[in-house]
Amino acid sequence: GQQVMQIPQYQHVQEGEDFTTYCNSSTTLSNIQWYKQRPGGHPVFLIQLVKSGEVKKQKRLTFQFGEAKKNSSLHITATQTTDVGTYFCAPGTAGNTGKLIFGQGTTLQVKP
Amino acid sequence: GAVVSQHPSWVICKSGTSVKIECRSLDFQATTMFWYRQFPKQSLMLMATSNEGSKATYEQGVEKDKFLINHASLTLSTLTVTSAHPEDSSFYICSASLRQESYGYTFGSGTRLTVV
């Protein structure tokens, strides 16, 4: 499977501040998926990006897929304590039939 | 939706014994399931791909005789940790895909294994 690098590894923010995590690949990706894992929990699917330059929003979360389909980002506006967790990106395969290899993840801590 | 059920949630076993973890797709058929291992504060490491009706495909460095995978039906895959040792203590998670873009991969709730 394709490998991706995720930065930063950790991020501590004050509640209300914004947060961004980046996912980078050396190769062109078919699609990129984002997951959130709460402490002690399991990964939960957030979104899948397929098209070059695609931008998708889910309330305060904005997901972007780069024009070259080699990088992606997740931006959270005005973080809340409920945003705490680890955010993983993972390159997907066509039709979601192949294995999913996760990036290292970015752990977000939000101080109230 | 797609629901994956994993049991048990946690298990404590003695060194040298074997532990079986079950992963079920409740509302869809999964010809392929995936098993991951996660150490504290680390990412999920893919261990193997479980294929219904055939042998599992193991990732490099994963001992297939140590981690036995059986996928006998379209809704059930099992992972057996054989002759467990303390270093096998970890969080094991299974997943499956509905193979639709809007659903991604669905994960079980995980099994925390402690070998004493």
Short mmCIF file of C-alpha atoms in Angstrom, two decimals:
data_model
loop_
_atom_site.label_atom_id
_atom_site.label_comp_id
_atom_site.label_asym_id
_atom_site.label_seq_id
_atom_site.Cartn_x
_atom_site.Cartn_y
_atom_site.Cartn_z
CA GLY A 1 0.00 0.00 0.00
CA GLN A 2 0.97 3.61 -0.43
CA GLN A 3 2.65 5.41 2.45
CA VAL A 4 1.73 8.83 3.72
CA MET A 5 3.40 11.16 6.18
CA GLN A 6 1.29 13.12 8.62
CA ILE A 7 2.26 16.27 10.49
CA PRO A 8 2.26 17.40 13.17
CA GLN A 9 2.34 14.37 15.43
CA TYR A 10 0.82 16.27 18.33
CA GLN A 11 -1.03 19.55 18.65
CA HIS A 12 -2.23 21.28 21.78
CA VAL A 13 -4.64 24.15 21.28
CA GLN A 14 -6.81 26.35 23.41
CA GLU A 15 -10.50 25.80 22.95
CA GLY A 16 -11.70 28.11 20.21
CA GLU A 17 -8.43 28.06 18.27
CA ASP A 18 -8.16 26.52 14.85
CA PHE A 19 -6.31 23.29 14.07
CA THR A 20 -4.85 21.82 10.90
CA THR A 21 -3.24 18.47 10.16
CA TYR A 22 -1.46 17.65 6.93
CA CYS A 23 -1.07 14.42 5.03
CA ASN A 24 1.61 14.08 2.35
CA SER A 25 2.47 11.40 -0.16
CA SER A 26 5.36 11.07 -2.58
CA THR A 27 3.07 9.40 -5.09
CA THR A 28 -0.28 10.28 -6.63
CA LEU A 29 -3.17 8.91 -4.65
CA SER A 30 -6.37 7.37 -5.93
CA ASN A 31 -8.24 8.82 -3.00
CA ILE A 32 -7.59 9.83 0.59
CA GLN A 33 -9.67 9.00 3.62
CA TRP A 34 -9.76 10.63 7.04
CA TYR A 35 -10.59 8.94 10.32
CA LYS A 36 -10.93 10.08 13.91
CA GLN A 37 -10.06 7.92 16.90
CA ARG A 38 -11.15 9.11 20.31
CA PRO A 39 -9.00 8.08 23.29
CA GLY A 40 -9.74 4.44 24.07
CA GLY A 41 -11.94 4.12 21.00
CA HIS A 42 -11.74 2.84 17.48
CA PRO A 43 -11.26 4.75 14.21
CA VAL A 44 -14.38 6.29 12.77
CA PHE A 45 -14.63 7.20 9.12
CA LEU A 46 -14.96 10.94 8.51
CA ILE A 47 -14.69 11.44 4.78
CA GLN A 48 -13.20 10.33 1.49
CA LEU A 49 -11.74 12.70 -1.10
CA VAL A 50 -11.38 11.55 -4.66
CA LYS A 51 -11.10 14.49 -7.03
CA SER A 52 -8.11 16.73 -7.61
CA GLY A 53 -8.51 19.98 -5.67
CA GLU A 54 -11.60 18.71 -3.90
CA VAL A 55 -12.82 20.54 -0.82
CA LYS A 56 -15.47 19.12 1.48
CA LYS A 57 -16.92 20.54 4.65
CA GLN A 58 -18.56 18.91 7.63
CA LYS A 59 -19.70 21.64 10.01
CA ARG A 60 -16.43 23.01 11.47
CA LEU A 61 -14.26 20.50 9.61
CA THR A 62 -12.84 21.30 6.18
CA PHE A 63 -11.08 18.65 4.14
CA GLN A 64 -8.92 19.39 1.11
CA PHE A 65 -7.29 17.21 -1.52
CA GLY A 66 -4.38 18.76 -3.38
CA GLU A 67 -4.39 19.50 -7.07
CA ALA A 68 -1.72 16.88 -7.66
CA LYS A 69 -3.55 14.38 -5.42
CA LYS A 70 -0.41 13.96 -3.34
CA ASN A 71 -1.46 15.82 -0.22
CA SER A 72 -4.48 16.48 1.88
CA SER A 73 -5.40 18.51 4.92
CA LEU A 74 -8.01 18.59 7.64
CA HIS A 75 -8.81 21.94 9.20
CA ILE A 76 -10.97 22.40 12.27
CA THR A 77 -12.33 25.86 12.94
CA ALA A 78 -12.87 26.97 16.53
CA THR A 79 -11.96 23.72 18.22
CA GLN A 80 -14.08 22.28 20.98
CA THR A 81 -13.21 19.74 23.65
CA THR A 82 -15.21 17.18 21.71
CA ASP A 83 -12.63 17.42 18.93
CA VAL A 84 -10.03 15.72 21.12
CA GLY A 85 -8.62 12.57 19.56
CA THR A 86 -6.23 11.32 16.93
CA TYR A 87 -6.88 12.11 13.29
CA PHE A 88 -5.55 9.68 10.72
CA CYS A 89 -5.33 9.93 6.98
CA ALA A 90 -5.13 6.83 4.81
CA PRO A 91 -4.82 6.38 1.06
CA GLY A 92 -7.75 4.39 -0.23
CA THR A 93 -8.04 2.10 -3.23
CA ALA A 94 -10.55 2.21 -6.02
CA GLY A 95 -13.88 0.95 -4.78
CA ASN A 96 -12.51 0.61 -1.25
CA THR A 97 -11.59 -2.99 -1.97
CA GLY A 98 -7.95 -2.92 -0.95
CA LYS A 99 -6.13 -2.66 2.33
CA LEU A 100 -5.97 0.60 4.25
CA ILE A 101 -2.60 1.77 5.50
CA PHE A 102 -2.79 4.59 8.03
CA GLY A 103 -0.54 7.56 8.45
CA GLN A 104 1.07 8.19 11.82
CA GLY A 105 -1.83 10.33 12.95
CA THR A 106 -2.08 13.72 14.60
CA THR A 107 -3.21 13.76 18.21
CA LEU A 108 -5.19 16.83 19.13
CA GLN A 109 -5.52 18.04 22.69
CA VAL A 110 -7.90 20.90 23.42
CA LYS A 111 -7.55 22.91 26.59
CA PRO A 112 -10.86 24.27 27.88
CA GLY B 1 -25.12 1.62 7.54
CA ALA B 2 -22.26 -0.78 8.06
CA VAL B 3 -21.71 -2.23 11.51
CA VAL B 4 -18.78 -4.37 12.57
CA SER B 5 -18.99 -6.14 15.90
CA GLN B 6 -15.85 -7.34 17.65
CA HIS B 7 -15.63 -9.61 20.69
CA PRO B 8 -14.35 -9.71 23.30
CA SER B 9 -13.70 -6.08 24.17
CA TRP B 10 -10.94 -7.07 26.51
CA VAL B 11 -9.29 -10.27 27.59
CA ILE B 12 -6.61 -11.26 30.06
CA CYS B 13 -4.86 -14.54 29.49
CA LYS B 14 -1.90 -16.43 30.83
CA SER B 15 1.32 -16.82 28.90
CA GLY B 16 1.27 -19.84 26.67
CA THR B 17 -2.47 -19.92 26.13
CA SER B 18 -4.35 -18.99 22.97
CA VAL B 19 -6.95 -16.30 22.56
CA LYS B 20 -9.58 -16.02 19.83
CA ILE B 21 -11.02 -12.68 18.75
CA GLU B 22 -14.15 -12.52 16.60
CA CYS B 23 -15.09 -9.90 14.07
CA ARG B 24 -18.57 -9.90 12.55
CA SER B 25 -20.17 -7.75 9.91
CA LEU B 26 -23.72 -7.37 11.16
CA ASP B 27 -25.64 -5.87 8.29
CA PHE B 28 -23.51 -6.57 5.26
CA GLN B 29 -21.38 -9.29 3.76
CA ALA B 30 -17.64 -8.82 3.87
CA THR B 31 -15.55 -10.99 1.59
CA THR B 32 -12.53 -9.20 2.96
CA MET B 33 -11.76 -8.08 6.47
CA PHE B 34 -8.64 -6.50 7.88
CA TRP B 35 -6.86 -6.99 11.18
CA TYR B 36 -4.83 -4.26 12.81
CA ARG B 37 -2.70 -3.98 15.91
CA GLN B 38 -2.19 -0.76 17.80
CA PHE B 39 0.34 0.00 20.52
CA PRO B 40 -0.26 2.89 22.94
CA LYS B 41 0.08 6.31 21.32
CA GLN B 42 0.90 4.77 17.95
CA SER B 43 -0.87 4.35 14.68
CA LEU B 44 -2.73 1.27 13.54
CA MET B 45 -0.49 -1.34 11.98
CA LEU B 46 -2.09 -3.59 9.42
CA MET B 47 -1.40 -7.22 10.29
CA ALA B 48 -3.27 -9.14 7.65
CA THR B 49 -6.08 -9.23 5.14
CA SER B 50 -8.66 -11.90 5.84
CA ASN B 51 -10.21 -13.41 2.73
CA GLU B 52 -13.45 -15.36 2.87
CA GLY B 53 -12.90 -18.95 1.81
CA SER B 54 -9.16 -18.65 1.30
CA LYS B 55 -5.93 -18.04 3.16
CA ALA B 56 -5.25 -14.73 4.78
CA THR B 57 -2.61 -12.42 3.37
CA TYR B 58 -0.13 -11.35 6.02
CA GLU B 59 1.91 -8.17 6.06
CA GLN B 60 5.66 -8.39 6.14
CA GLY B 61 6.98 -9.23 9.58
CA VAL B 62 3.72 -10.69 10.90
CA GLU B 63 4.00 -14.34 11.91
CA LYS B 64 1.15 -16.28 10.34
CA ASP B 65 1.62 -19.22 12.71
CA LYS B 66 1.37 -16.85 15.63
CA PHE B 67 -1.68 -14.98 14.45
CA LEU B 68 -4.08 -17.45 12.89
CA ILE B 69 -6.84 -15.95 10.81
CA ASN B 70 -9.96 -17.77 9.70
CA HIS B 71 -12.66 -16.28 7.49
CA ALA B 72 -15.13 -19.12 7.14
CA SER B 73 -18.20 -17.08 6.25
CA LEU B 74 -19.09 -13.79 4.64
CA THR B 75 -19.82 -12.24 8.01
CA LEU B 76 -17.22 -13.67 10.36
CA SER B 77 -13.46 -13.48 10.63
CA THR B 78 -11.49 -14.68 13.63
CA LEU B 79 -7.99 -13.90 14.81
CA THR B 80 -6.36 -16.39 17.17
CA VAL B 81 -3.26 -15.34 19.02
CA THR B 82 -1.50 -18.62 19.68
CA SER B 83 0.82 -19.32 22.58
CA ALA B 84 0.46 -15.76 23.74
CA HIS B 85 3.31 -13.93 25.45
CA PRO B 86 3.38 -10.59 27.24
CA GLU B 87 4.79 -8.89 24.14
CA ASP B 88 1.56 -9.84 22.34
CA SER B 89 -0.36 -7.56 24.68
CA SER B 90 -1.91 -4.90 22.49
CA PHE B 91 -5.10 -3.44 21.07
CA TYR B 92 -6.38 -5.50 18.14
CA ILE B 93 -8.96 -4.03 15.78
CA CYS B 94 -10.73 -5.47 12.77
CA SER B 95 -12.34 -3.62 9.90
CA ALA B 96 -14.34 -4.19 6.76
CA SER B 97 -15.51 -2.12 3.86
CA LEU B 98 -18.99 -1.74 2.46
CA ARG B 99 -17.15 -0.84 -0.74
CA GLN B 100 -19.02 2.41 -1.11
CA GLU B 101 -17.31 5.77 -1.12
CA SER B 102 -19.58 7.36 1.42
CA TYR B 103 -18.95 4.71 4.06
CA GLY B 104 -15.20 4.19 4.02
CA TYR B 105 -14.02 1.36 6.21
CA THR B 106 -15.91 0.38 9.35
CA PHE B 107 -14.02 -0.71 12.41
CA GLY B 108 -14.90 -2.98 15.27
CA SER B 109 -14.63 -1.59 18.77
CA GLY B 110 -11.34 -3.37 19.32
CA THR B 111 -10.02 -5.98 21.72
CA ARG B 112 -7.54 -5.10 24.40
CA LEU B 113 -5.41 -8.17 25.06
CA THR B 114 -3.28 -8.44 28.17
CA VAL B 115 -1.03 -11.44 28.54
CA VAL B 116 0.23 -12.09 32.06
#
